[in-house]
C-alpha cells in the first residue's frame, strides 16, 4: 500500500480495527487478520497522535483537520502538516484508516 | 508535537500501556461450560457433554454478550474462553465474535476435537490475537485415548490441529504428565515444534488440581490425587533439559522477601482480573468457589463485583494457626502453589496449608540448594538472603 496521503481527501477509522478509549488512552485493537507486523499486538498513541486521531472521523477533509490543529497548537504550519501526513501515512499503511474520498 | 514514531505498539497486557491508573478489570476468565466431550483422567472440571441439568443452567449467549460489553466498558482487554470444552456450545462463534468486536483479545482453551473448517476460517479472518491453547494428551491413539477415555478423540484432535495449521491460526499445545504419557514429553515437544502454526514450547501439567466444586463429582478427587507427581519426580522432569528451571527457582526466591504474613491473596498480578463460571457467578479465579468468595452477577453488576466485592475479598486474612506458623513465615511463597483456591479444593477452607504443594516447593528448594534435606522453610529466618547468597 504505497498511496500517499492527500490533504484534500477525507479519512476515517477502518472497520478492520476496534478503537477503544480506556483510562484516557486510545487503544487500537486489530479485528481482522494482517494488521501490523504480527497479529498479537495492539496499538496506542502519544499525546500528539491522540489529538490527531480524535479528528479523523470521516467528516471533513484532512486540510480542515490540519487547520484546526494549527489553531490549537503553536507550531509552524509546514512542520505540523508534515507530522499529520506522517501519522496518517503510518495509519493508512497499517490499514487502521481508510480513504473516504 | 513529536517527530518520532507516531503509533506505539504494545502488548495489551503489559503495564506500560497505562500511564496513570490501570482499569478496574484487565482480564476476564469465562468458563463457558463445565461439560466436555472428553473424560480425561486428571480433569477436575468435566461433566458429560450431554449433561442436561448443567446445559440448562448455563448462561445464554445474550447474557454473555451483555457481560462482555460491561467488561469492555471497565477496560478489560483480554478474555479467556475455557471450559469444560467451550466449543461444545453451539453459540460459541456468536460469543467469540462479540468479544472480538468489542476489541477484546481472546484466549481460547480447547481440546481441538470440535474445530470445524468454518471455525478455523473464522479464527483466520478474525484472529483471537492470542495463540489458541490446545490440550494434547498423547502422541498416539493408544496413549491419547487412555487419557481422554473417548474413542475417536485422537483423530478428532489431529484433524482440528490440522485445520488450525492450514488456516495459519497460531496455537500452542499443552501436555500432561500422566501414566500413559509420562514417557512422551520430549517427543511431544519435538512433534509440536514441527507443526505449522505452533507457537512457543508446550507446557505440561503435573500438579493436578482437585475438583473445586465440592459436589458429587468431587468423588473423583482421590483418583486425581493418585495421578500427581511427587516432589522428586517433579524436579526430575523440570531438569530434563538442564538446570535452567532450578536457577529460575533460586532467582525467584532471592527476589521475594519474607513470608506471606496473614495475607491470603498473594497473587498480585491477578489483582485486576476476575473469573465467571457457566452460571454467572463471579469468582476471584476459576478455582476459588468457596461460597463466601463468590458474587452472583444475576443479582448485581460486574462493576460492583470488581470495584467493591473483589477488593474487599483481597483483604481477607488468614486465621488458621498452621497457616500463620508455616505459610505466613515461609520464604518459598513464590514457588509454592498454596493459595485460597487450593486450600478450598483440598480442605474446604481458605487458609489450610496443602501438604502436597508444600512438599513440591520443598523439593524444588532442596534441588536449588536453598534447603537441606528435611529442613522446613518456615524455620529459616533469612530465606531470601540465603537465596541471594546461593545464586
GROMACS .gro file of C-alpha atoms in nm:
model
  492
    1UNK     CA    1   0.000   0.000   0.000
    2UNK     CA    2   0.210   0.290  -0.124
    3UNK     CA    3  -0.053   0.558  -0.193
    4UNK     CA    4   0.032   0.895  -0.049
    5UNK     CA    5  -0.187   1.081   0.195
    6UNK     CA    6  -0.374   1.363   0.019
    7UNK     CA    7  -0.475   1.668   0.219
    8UNK     CA    8  -0.784   1.720   0.005
    9UNK     CA    9  -0.926   1.380   0.092
   10UNK     CA   10  -1.125   1.261   0.392
   11UNK     CA   11  -1.012   0.976   0.613
   12UNK     CA   12  -1.193   0.766   0.872
   13UNK     CA   13  -1.113   0.477   1.109
   14UNK     CA   14  -1.115   0.141   0.933
   15UNK     CA   15  -1.364  -0.134   1.006
   16UNK     CA   16  -1.063  -0.367   1.034
   17UNK     CA   17  -0.978  -0.228   1.378
   18UNK     CA   18  -1.162  -0.165   1.702
   19UNK     CA   19  -1.087   0.168   1.865
   20UNK     CA   20  -1.120   0.182   2.241
   21UNK     CA   21  -1.062   0.457   2.493
   22UNK     CA   22  -0.951   0.317   2.825
   23UNK     CA   23  -0.834   0.529   3.119
   24UNK     CA   24  -0.759   0.818   2.884
   25UNK     CA   25  -0.557   0.607   2.641
   26UNK     CA   26  -0.672   0.532   2.288
   27UNK     CA   27  -0.608   0.166   2.216
   28UNK     CA   28  -0.646   0.031   1.865
   29UNK     CA   29  -0.705  -0.342   1.853
   30UNK     CA   30  -0.683  -0.532   1.523
   31UNK     CA   31  -1.008  -0.705   1.434
   32UNK     CA   32  -0.923  -0.875   1.108
   33UNK     CA   33  -0.603  -1.052   1.011
   34UNK     CA   34  -0.299  -0.877   0.870
   35UNK     CA   35  -0.300  -0.555   1.072
   36UNK     CA   36   0.052  -0.465   1.180
   37UNK     CA   37   0.362  -0.678   1.156
   38UNK     CA   38   0.233  -0.957   1.373
   39UNK     CA   39  -0.113  -1.026   1.496
   40UNK     CA   40  -0.051  -1.033   1.866
   41UNK     CA   41  -0.019  -0.663   1.930
   42UNK     CA   42  -0.239  -0.363   1.982
   43UNK     CA   43  -0.150  -0.001   1.929
   44UNK     CA   44  -0.166   0.326   2.113
   45UNK     CA   45  -0.061   0.688   2.055
   46UNK     CA   46   0.137   0.959   2.220
   47UNK     CA   47  -0.047   1.279   2.312
   48UNK     CA   48   0.003   1.429   1.970
   49UNK     CA   49  -0.120   1.119   1.789
   50UNK     CA   50  -0.424   1.112   2.014
   51UNK     CA   51  -0.509   1.472   1.923
   52UNK     CA   52  -0.492   1.396   1.553
   53UNK     CA   53  -0.676   1.064   1.579
   54UNK     CA   54  -0.970   1.225   1.756
   55UNK     CA   55  -1.031   1.437   1.448
   56UNK     CA   56  -1.004   1.158   1.190
   57UNK     CA   57  -1.371   1.070   1.184
   58UNK     CA   58  -1.461   1.085   0.817
   59UNK     CA   59  -1.649   1.412   0.847
   60UNK     CA   60  -1.408   1.657   0.686
   61UNK     CA   61  -1.106   1.669   0.456
   62UNK     CA   62  -0.762   1.641   0.607
   63UNK     CA   63  -0.673   2.001   0.521
   64UNK     CA   64  -0.955   2.114   0.752
   65UNK     CA   65  -0.816   1.892   1.026
   66UNK     CA   66  -0.472   2.047   0.977
   67UNK     CA   67  -0.618   2.395   1.006
   68UNK     CA   68  -0.798   2.302   1.329
   69UNK     CA   69  -0.473   2.169   1.472
   70UNK     CA   70  -0.289   2.486   1.370
   71UNK     CA   71  -0.548   2.682   1.568
   72UNK     CA   72  -0.487   2.462   1.873
   73UNK     CA   73  -0.109   2.412   1.859
   74UNK     CA   74   0.164   2.671   1.849
   75UNK     CA   75   0.363   2.508   1.571
   76UNK     CA   76   0.493   2.614   1.226
   77UNK     CA   77   0.241   2.520   0.955
   78UNK     CA   78   0.491   2.325   0.747
   79UNK     CA   79   0.610   2.117   1.040
   80UNK     CA   80   0.261   2.043   1.168
   81UNK     CA   81   0.135   1.947   0.824
   82UNK     CA   82   0.430   1.713   0.780
   83UNK     CA   83   0.361   1.549   1.116
   84UNK     CA   84  -0.007   1.496   1.035
   85UNK     CA   85   0.070   1.346   0.696
   86UNK     CA   86   0.339   1.124   0.851
   87UNK     CA   87   0.099   0.993   1.112
   88UNK     CA   88  -0.180   0.929   0.864
   89UNK     CA   89   0.058   0.760   0.625
   90UNK     CA   90   0.153   0.515   0.900
   91UNK     CA   91  -0.211   0.458   0.996
   92UNK     CA   92  -0.307   0.406   0.632
   93UNK     CA   93  -0.029   0.159   0.572
   94UNK     CA   94  -0.138  -0.032   0.880
   95UNK     CA   95  -0.500  -0.036   0.749
   96UNK     CA   96  -0.619   0.150   1.055
   97UNK     CA   97  -0.780   0.426   0.848
   98UNK     CA   98  -0.949   0.427   0.511
   99UNK     CA   99  -0.984   0.687   0.237
  100UNK     CA  100  -1.347   0.802   0.223
  101UNK     CA  101  -1.294   1.018  -0.084
  102UNK     CA  102   0.413   1.754   1.899
  103UNK     CA  103   0.671   1.489   1.832
  104UNK     CA  104   0.857   1.396   1.518
  105UNK     CA  105   0.913   1.041   1.640
  106UNK     CA  106   0.721   0.722   1.562
  107UNK     CA  107   0.355   0.808   1.574
  108UNK     CA  108   0.198   0.480   1.667
  109UNK     CA  109   0.323   0.276   1.961
  110UNK     CA  110   0.281  -0.099   1.950
  111UNK     CA  111   0.219  -0.258   2.285
  112UNK     CA  112   0.124  -0.590   2.428
  113UNK     CA  113  -0.222  -0.522   2.560
  114UNK     CA  114  -0.143  -0.699   2.885
  115UNK     CA  115   0.171  -0.504   2.961
  116UNK     CA  116   0.179  -0.246   3.235
  117UNK     CA  117   0.349   0.009   3.007
  118UNK     CA  118   0.018   0.068   2.836
  119UNK     CA  119  -0.116   0.262   3.131
  120UNK     CA  120   0.034   0.598   3.220
  121UNK     CA  121  -0.199   0.652   3.514
  122UNK     CA  122  -0.443   0.418   3.682
  123UNK     CA  123  -0.496   0.068   3.548
  124UNK     CA  124  -0.851  -0.020   3.453
  125UNK     CA  125  -1.070  -0.183   3.715
  126UNK     CA  126  -1.063  -0.503   3.512
  127UNK     CA  127  -0.791  -0.606   3.268
  128UNK     CA  128  -0.863  -0.975   3.219
  129UNK     CA  129  -1.173  -1.189   3.246
  130UNK     CA  130  -1.180  -1.570   3.254
  131UNK     CA  131  -1.507  -1.721   3.139
  132UNK     CA  132  -1.587  -2.085   3.195
  133UNK     CA  133  -1.850  -2.124   2.924
  134UNK     CA  134  -1.943  -2.474   3.028
  135UNK     CA  135  -1.844  -2.746   3.272
  136UNK     CA  136  -1.927  -3.005   3.008
  137UNK     CA  137  -1.669  -3.175   2.792
  138UNK     CA  138  -1.671  -3.432   2.513
  139UNK     CA  139  -1.357  -3.588   2.663
  140UNK     CA  140  -1.337  -3.758   3.001
  141UNK     CA  141  -0.975  -3.701   3.090
  142UNK     CA  142  -0.829  -3.897   3.377
  143UNK     CA  143  -0.693  -3.595   3.558
  144UNK     CA  144  -0.955  -3.330   3.484
  145UNK     CA  145  -1.129  -3.168   3.778
  146UNK     CA  146  -1.390  -2.989   3.570
  147UNK     CA  147  -1.554  -3.203   3.308
  148UNK     CA  148  -1.912  -3.310   3.327
  149UNK     CA  149  -2.051  -3.527   3.047
  150UNK     CA  150  -2.115  -3.340   2.722
  151UNK     CA  151  -2.482  -3.426   2.737
  152UNK     CA  152  -2.541  -3.329   3.099
  153UNK     CA  153  -2.888  -3.179   3.063
  154UNK     CA  154  -2.901  -3.010   3.402
  155UNK     CA  155  -2.567  -2.835   3.352
  156UNK     CA  156  -2.655  -2.734   3.000
  157UNK     CA  157  -2.989  -2.593   3.106
  158UNK     CA  158  -2.829  -2.380   3.376
  159UNK     CA  159  -2.557  -2.227   3.159
  160UNK     CA  160  -2.586  -1.862   3.074
  161UNK     CA  161  -2.718  -1.786   2.727
  162UNK     CA  162  -2.516  -1.613   2.458
  163UNK     CA  163  -2.717  -1.296   2.516
  164UNK     CA  164  -2.618  -1.286   2.883
  165UNK     CA  165  -2.252  -1.348   2.798
  166UNK     CA  166  -2.259  -1.075   2.537
  167UNK     CA  167  -2.405  -0.829   2.786
  168UNK     CA  168  -2.139  -0.925   3.038
  169UNK     CA  169  -1.859  -0.891   2.782
  170UNK     CA  170  -1.984  -0.545   2.690
  171UNK     CA  171  -1.981  -0.449   3.056
  172UNK     CA  172  -1.630  -0.593   3.098
  173UNK     CA  173  -1.501  -0.399   2.797
  174UNK     CA  174  -1.653  -0.084   2.946
  175UNK     CA  175  -1.447  -0.144   3.259
  176UNK     CA  176  -1.130  -0.156   3.048
  177UNK     CA  177  -1.095  -0.531   3.008
  178UNK     CA  178  -0.850  -0.620   2.730
  179UNK     CA  179  -0.828  -0.998   2.738
  180UNK     CA  180  -1.094  -1.263   2.785
  181UNK     CA  181  -1.018  -1.632   2.827
  182UNK     CA  182  -1.287  -1.865   2.698
  183UNK     CA  183  -1.249  -2.204   2.860
  184UNK     CA  184  -1.447  -2.493   3.000
  185UNK     CA  185  -1.504  -2.786   3.004
  186UNK     CA  186  -1.485  -2.772   2.629
  187UNK     CA  187  -1.606  -2.428   2.519
  188UNK     CA  188  -1.663  -2.542   2.161
  189UNK     CA  189  -1.944  -2.768   2.282
  190UNK     CA  190  -2.160  -2.460   2.287
  191UNK     CA  191  -2.346  -2.410   1.962
  192UNK     CA  192  -2.331  -2.035   2.019
  193UNK     CA  193  -1.954  -2.021   2.065
  194UNK     CA  194  -1.895  -1.826   1.743
  195UNK     CA  195  -2.153  -1.565   1.841
  196UNK     CA  196  -1.987  -1.511   2.179
  197UNK     CA  197  -1.638  -1.512   2.028
  198UNK     CA  198  -1.722  -1.259   1.759
  199UNK     CA  199  -1.892  -1.032   2.008
  200UNK     CA  200  -1.579  -1.032   2.223
  201UNK     CA  201  -1.355  -0.956   1.929
  202UNK     CA  202  -1.581  -0.678   1.801
  203UNK     CA  203  -1.554  -0.516   2.142
  204UNK     CA  204  -1.178  -0.508   2.092
  205UNK     CA  205  -1.107  -0.788   2.335
  206UNK     CA  206  -0.826  -1.031   2.272
  207UNK     CA  207  -0.942  -1.389   2.319
  208UNK     CA  208  -0.752  -1.674   2.479
  209UNK     CA  209  -0.926  -1.991   2.369
  210UNK     CA  210  -0.861  -2.313   2.564
  211UNK     CA  211  -0.983  -2.618   2.375
  212UNK     CA  212  -0.912  -2.983   2.303
  213UNK     CA  213  -0.945  -2.902   1.929
  214UNK     CA  214  -1.171  -3.200   1.860
  215UNK     CA  215  -1.466  -2.981   1.763
  216UNK     CA  216  -1.282  -2.738   1.539
  217UNK     CA  217  -1.458  -2.726   1.203
  218UNK     CA  218  -1.337  -2.580   0.872
  219UNK     CA  219  -1.582  -2.294   0.932
  220UNK     CA  220  -1.446  -2.215   1.278
  221UNK     CA  221  -1.083  -2.240   1.162
  222UNK     CA  222  -1.164  -1.997   0.884
  223UNK     CA  223  -1.327  -1.759   1.131
  224UNK     CA  224  -1.019  -1.773   1.356
  225UNK     CA  225  -0.811  -1.692   1.050
  226UNK     CA  226  -1.025  -1.398   0.935
  227UNK     CA  227  -1.090  -1.258   1.283
  228UNK     CA  228  -0.788  -1.380   1.477
  229UNK     CA  229  -0.810  -1.416   1.855
  230UNK     CA  230  -0.478  -1.224   1.890
  231UNK     CA  231  -0.360  -1.488   2.137
  232UNK     CA  232  -0.236  -1.834   2.045
  233UNK     CA  233  -0.514  -2.091   2.082
  234UNK     CA  234  -0.417  -2.329   2.364
  235UNK     CA  235  -0.484  -2.691   2.275
  236UNK     CA  236  -0.471  -2.980   2.521
  237UNK     CA  237  -0.296  -3.272   2.352
  238UNK     CA  238  -0.282  -3.573   2.578
  239UNK     CA  239  -0.085  -3.831   2.388
  240UNK     CA  240   0.110  -3.876   2.069
  241UNK     CA  241  -0.061  -4.196   1.964
  242UNK     CA  242  -0.420  -4.310   1.956
  243UNK     CA  243  -0.344  -4.551   2.239
  244UNK     CA  244  -0.183  -4.305   2.478
  245UNK     CA  245  -0.418  -4.018   2.392
  246UNK     CA  246  -0.737  -4.217   2.435
  247UNK     CA  247  -0.604  -4.380   2.752
  248UNK     CA  248  -0.616  -4.025   2.894
  249UNK     CA  249  -0.928  -3.884   2.724
  250UNK     CA  250  -1.122  -4.212   2.756
  251UNK     CA  251  -1.315  -4.129   2.439
  252UNK     CA  252  -1.275  -4.335   2.125
  253UNK     CA  253  -1.202  -4.119   1.821
  254UNK     CA  254  -1.072  -3.824   2.024
  255UNK     CA  255  -0.716  -3.868   1.896
  256UNK     CA  256  -0.815  -3.844   1.529
  257UNK     CA  257  -1.053  -3.555   1.601
  258UNK     CA  258  -0.781  -3.361   1.782
  259UNK     CA  259  -0.533  -3.414   1.498
  260UNK     CA  260  -0.796  -3.303   1.248
  261UNK     CA  261  -0.857  -2.986   1.450
  262UNK     CA  262  -0.488  -2.907   1.476
  263UNK     CA  263  -0.455  -2.960   1.102
  264UNK     CA  264  -0.735  -2.712   1.035
  265UNK     CA  265  -0.569  -2.452   1.258
  266UNK     CA  266  -0.237  -2.506   1.081
  267UNK     CA  267  -0.386  -2.491   0.731
  268UNK     CA  268  -0.551  -2.160   0.815
  269UNK     CA  269  -0.243  -2.008   0.975
  270UNK     CA  270  -0.407  -1.980   1.317
  271UNK     CA  271  -0.139  -1.961   1.587
  272UNK     CA  272  -0.174  -2.225   1.858
  273UNK     CA  273   0.021  -2.385   2.141
  274UNK     CA  274  -0.018  -2.742   2.256
  275UNK     CA  275  -0.026  -2.837   2.622
  276UNK     CA  276   0.051  -3.180   2.756
  277UNK     CA  277   0.011  -3.357   3.087
  278UNK     CA  278   0.250  -3.590   3.263
  279UNK     CA  279   0.027  -3.889   3.330
  280UNK     CA  280   0.095  -4.263   3.348
  281UNK     CA  281   0.005  -4.317   2.980
  282UNK     CA  282   0.205  -4.015   2.857
  283UNK     CA  283   0.491  -3.972   3.101
  284UNK     CA  284   0.750  -4.102   2.853
  285UNK     CA  285   0.626  -3.889   2.565
  286UNK     CA  286   0.719  -3.539   2.684
  287UNK     CA  287   1.033  -3.496   2.475
  288UNK     CA  288   0.869  -3.649   2.170
  289UNK     CA  289   0.568  -3.422   2.211
  290UNK     CA  290   0.794  -3.117   2.227
  291UNK     CA  291   0.974  -3.223   1.908
  292UNK     CA  292   0.645  -3.301   1.731
  293UNK     CA  293   0.490  -2.967   1.834
  294UNK     CA  294   0.792  -2.773   1.710
  295UNK     CA  295   0.730  -2.910   1.362
  296UNK     CA  296   0.360  -2.827   1.348
  297UNK     CA  297   0.256  -2.544   1.113
  298UNK     CA  298   0.121  -2.262   1.326
  299UNK     CA  299   0.263  -2.386   1.655
  300UNK     CA  300   0.395  -2.108   1.878
  301UNK     CA  301   0.626  -2.143   2.176
  302UNK     CA  302   0.705  -2.462   2.367
  303UNK     CA  303   0.444  -2.696   2.507
  304UNK     CA  304   0.365  -2.663   2.874
  305UNK     CA  305   0.299  -2.976   3.079
  306UNK     CA  306   0.050  -3.011   3.362
  307UNK     CA  307   0.179  -3.216   3.653
  308UNK     CA  308   0.036  -3.072   3.976
  309UNK     CA  309  -0.323  -3.159   3.904
  310UNK     CA  310  -0.590  -2.961   4.083
  311UNK     CA  311  -0.865  -3.137   4.269
  312UNK     CA  312  -1.223  -3.051   4.182
  313UNK     CA  313  -1.303  -2.710   4.322
  314UNK     CA  314  -1.676  -2.775   4.325
  315UNK     CA  315  -1.740  -2.969   4.642
  316UNK     CA  316  -2.020  -3.175   4.490
  317UNK     CA  317  -2.094  -3.531   4.388
  318UNK     CA  318  -1.833  -3.521   4.111
  319UNK     CA  319  -1.565  -3.449   4.372
  320UNK     CA  320  -1.554  -3.820   4.445
  321UNK     CA  321  -1.310  -3.822   4.153
  322UNK     CA  322  -1.057  -3.636   4.368
  323UNK     CA  323  -0.898  -3.947   4.508
  324UNK     CA  324  -0.823  -4.072   4.158
  325UNK     CA  325  -0.681  -3.731   4.055
  326UNK     CA  326  -0.458  -3.719   4.363
  327UNK     CA  327  -0.326  -4.062   4.270
  328UNK     CA  328  -0.204  -3.927   3.935
  329UNK     CA  329   0.007  -3.649   4.081
  330UNK     CA  330   0.383  -3.648   4.060
  331UNK     CA  331   0.587  -3.641   4.378
  332UNK     CA  332   0.849  -3.378   4.455
  333UNK     CA  333   1.146  -3.578   4.323
  334UNK     CA  334   0.962  -3.664   4.003
  335UNK     CA  335   0.858  -3.302   3.958
  336UNK     CA  336   1.217  -3.181   3.997
  337UNK     CA  337   1.349  -3.452   3.771
  338UNK     CA  338   1.100  -3.357   3.498
  339UNK     CA  339   1.184  -2.988   3.529
  340UNK     CA  340   1.554  -3.072   3.497
  341UNK     CA  341   1.526  -3.286   3.188
  342UNK     CA  342   1.670  -3.010   2.967
  343UNK     CA  343   1.926  -2.887   3.221
  344UNK     CA  344   1.930  -2.673   3.531
  345UNK     CA  345   1.765  -2.364   3.385
  346UNK     CA  346   1.445  -2.422   3.579
  347UNK     CA  347   1.634  -2.476   3.905
  348UNK     CA  348   1.824  -2.150   3.853
  349UNK     CA  349   1.494  -1.974   3.799
  350UNK     CA  350   1.354  -2.113   4.124
  351UNK     CA  351   1.660  -1.982   4.312
  352UNK     CA  352   1.631  -1.638   4.150
  353UNK     CA  353   1.263  -1.629   4.229
  354UNK     CA  354   1.323  -1.694   4.598
  355UNK     CA  355   1.601  -1.434   4.607
  356UNK     CA  356   1.356  -1.173   4.482
  357UNK     CA  357   1.072  -1.249   4.723
  358UNK     CA  358   1.122  -1.113   5.070
  359UNK     CA  359   0.980  -1.280   5.379
  360UNK     CA  360   0.667  -1.486   5.416
  361UNK     CA  361   0.305  -1.414   5.340
  362UNK     CA  362   0.218  -1.298   5.689
  363UNK     CA  363  -0.156  -1.331   5.732
  364UNK     CA  364  -0.233  -1.224   5.377
  365UNK     CA  365  -0.432  -1.485   5.190
  366UNK     CA  366  -0.437  -1.337   4.842
  367UNK     CA  367  -0.080  -1.306   4.725
  368UNK     CA  368  -0.113  -1.344   4.350
  369UNK     CA  369  -0.098  -0.969   4.291
  370UNK     CA  370  -0.051  -0.982   3.913
  371UNK     CA  371  -0.401  -1.125   3.906
  372UNK     CA  372  -0.521  -0.825   4.103
  373UNK     CA  373  -0.738  -0.678   3.828
  374UNK     CA  374  -0.872  -0.999   3.683
  375UNK     CA  375  -1.184  -1.196   3.756
  376UNK     CA  376  -1.349  -1.521   3.656
  377UNK     CA  377  -1.708  -1.617   3.588
  378UNK     CA  378  -1.849  -1.970   3.597
  379UNK     CA  379  -2.103  -2.101   3.340
  380UNK     CA  380  -2.393  -1.987   3.557
  381UNK     CA  381  -2.295  -1.623   3.602
  382UNK     CA  382  -2.116  -1.644   3.936
  383UNK     CA  383  -1.814  -1.419   3.956
  384UNK     CA  384  -1.507  -1.551   4.135
  385UNK     CA  385  -1.158  -1.428   4.217
  386UNK     CA  386  -1.023  -1.704   3.992
  387UNK     CA  387  -1.171  -2.014   3.835
  388UNK     CA  388  -1.053  -2.236   4.119
  389UNK     CA  389  -1.195  -2.042   4.410
  390UNK     CA  390  -1.556  -2.142   4.466
  391UNK     CA  391  -1.591  -2.102   4.842
  392UNK     CA  392  -1.948  -1.963   4.881
  393UNK     CA  393  -1.820  -1.662   5.072
  394UNK     CA  394  -1.592  -1.565   4.784
  395UNK     CA  395  -1.847  -1.586   4.503
  396UNK     CA  396  -2.056  -1.297   4.368
  397UNK     CA  397  -2.386  -1.366   4.188
  398UNK     CA  398  -2.386  -1.143   3.881
  399UNK     CA  399  -2.758  -1.206   3.828
  400UNK     CA  400  -2.821  -1.013   4.150
  401UNK     CA  401  -2.563  -0.739   4.100
  402UNK     CA  402  -2.327  -0.594   3.842
  403UNK     CA  403  -1.980  -0.656   3.708
  404UNK     CA  404  -1.878  -0.306   3.811
  405UNK     CA  405  -1.979  -0.360   4.170
  406UNK     CA  406  -1.811  -0.700   4.171
  407UNK     CA  407  -1.472  -0.576   4.051
  408UNK     CA  408  -1.469  -0.238   4.226
  409UNK     CA  409  -1.617  -0.337   4.562
  410UNK     CA  410  -1.655  -0.710   4.613
  411UNK     CA  411  -1.312  -0.829   4.490
  412UNK     CA  412  -1.108  -0.555   4.660
  413UNK     CA  413  -1.278  -0.644   4.991
  414UNK     CA  414  -1.211  -1.010   4.930
  415UNK     CA  415  -0.841  -0.944   4.868
  416UNK     CA  416  -0.813  -0.805   5.219
  417UNK     CA  417  -0.919  -1.136   5.375
  418UNK     CA  418  -0.671  -1.251   5.638
  419UNK     CA  419  -0.570  -1.599   5.740
  420UNK     CA  420  -0.666  -1.728   6.083
  421UNK     CA  421  -0.559  -2.093   6.074
  422UNK     CA  422  -0.269  -2.126   6.324
  423UNK     CA  423  -0.091  -2.378   6.099
  424UNK     CA  424  -0.106  -2.135   5.806
  425UNK     CA  425   0.027  -1.848   6.016
  426UNK     CA  426   0.304  -2.065   6.162
  427UNK     CA  427   0.409  -2.215   5.830
  428UNK     CA  428   0.291  -2.032   5.516
  429UNK     CA  429   0.295  -1.697   5.695
  430UNK     CA  430   0.669  -1.728   5.755
  431UNK     CA  431   0.781  -1.937   5.458
  432UNK     CA  432   1.027  -1.783   5.214
  433UNK     CA  433   0.923  -2.028   4.942
  434UNK     CA  434   0.598  -1.840   4.887
  435UNK     CA  435   0.700  -1.763   4.528
  436UNK     CA  436   0.749  -2.130   4.447
  437UNK     CA  437   0.462  -2.277   4.639
  438UNK     CA  438   0.116  -2.313   4.483
  439UNK     CA  439  -0.054  -2.261   4.820
  440UNK     CA  440  -0.346  -2.022   4.779
  441UNK     CA  441  -0.708  -1.992   4.892
  442UNK     CA  442  -0.828  -2.181   4.582
  443UNK     CA  443  -0.600  -2.480   4.651
  444UNK     CA  444  -0.696  -2.477   5.018
  445UNK     CA  445  -1.063  -2.473   4.920
  446UNK     CA  446  -1.030  -2.764   4.678
  447UNK     CA  447  -0.826  -2.975   4.920
  448UNK     CA  448  -0.977  -2.887   5.258
  449UNK     CA  449  -1.293  -2.680   5.210
  450UNK     CA  450  -1.129  -2.383   5.383
  451UNK     CA  451  -0.936  -2.081   5.260
  452UNK     CA  452  -0.631  -2.098   5.482
  453UNK     CA  453  -0.523  -2.455   5.547
  454UNK     CA  454  -0.172  -2.549   5.432
  455UNK     CA  455  -0.185  -2.800   5.145
  456UNK     CA  456   0.076  -3.065   5.219
  457UNK     CA  457   0.111  -3.172   4.858
  458UNK     CA  458   0.212  -2.829   4.730
  459UNK     CA  459   0.426  -2.770   5.036
  460UNK     CA  460   0.615  -3.090   4.956
  461UNK     CA  461   0.667  -2.990   4.594
  462UNK     CA  462   0.802  -2.647   4.692
  463UNK     CA  463   1.039  -2.802   4.944
  464UNK     CA  464   1.169  -3.048   4.682
  465UNK     CA  465   1.232  -2.754   4.448
  466UNK     CA  466   1.415  -2.566   4.722
  467UNK     CA  467   1.637  -2.865   4.805
  468UNK     CA  468   1.722  -2.903   4.434
  469UNK     CA  469   1.809  -2.532   4.420
  470UNK     CA  470   2.038  -2.564   4.721
  471UNK     CA  471   1.817  -2.342   4.934
  472UNK     CA  472   1.727  -2.602   5.193
  473UNK     CA  473   1.892  -2.906   5.340
  474UNK     CA  474   1.702  -3.229   5.319
  475UNK     CA  475   1.444  -3.236   5.598
  476UNK     CA  476   1.477  -2.866   5.677
  477UNK     CA  477   1.148  -2.675   5.689
  478UNK     CA  478   1.146  -2.347   5.501
  479UNK     CA  479   0.936  -2.165   5.761
  480UNK     CA  480   1.207  -2.223   6.020
  481UNK     CA  481   1.463  -2.035   5.809
  482UNK     CA  482   1.481  -1.675   5.929
  483UNK     CA  483   1.681  -1.530   5.641
  484UNK     CA  484   1.542  -1.725   5.347
  485UNK     CA  485   1.566  -1.462   5.077
  486UNK     CA  486   1.920  -1.367   5.194
  487UNK     CA  487   2.014  -1.732   5.172
  488UNK     CA  488   1.877  -1.745   4.819
  489UNK     CA  489   2.077  -1.436   4.723
  490UNK     CA  490   2.398  -1.585   4.866
  491UNK     CA  491   2.349  -1.910   4.681
  492UNK     CA  492   2.266  -1.759   4.341
   0.00000   0.00000   0.00000
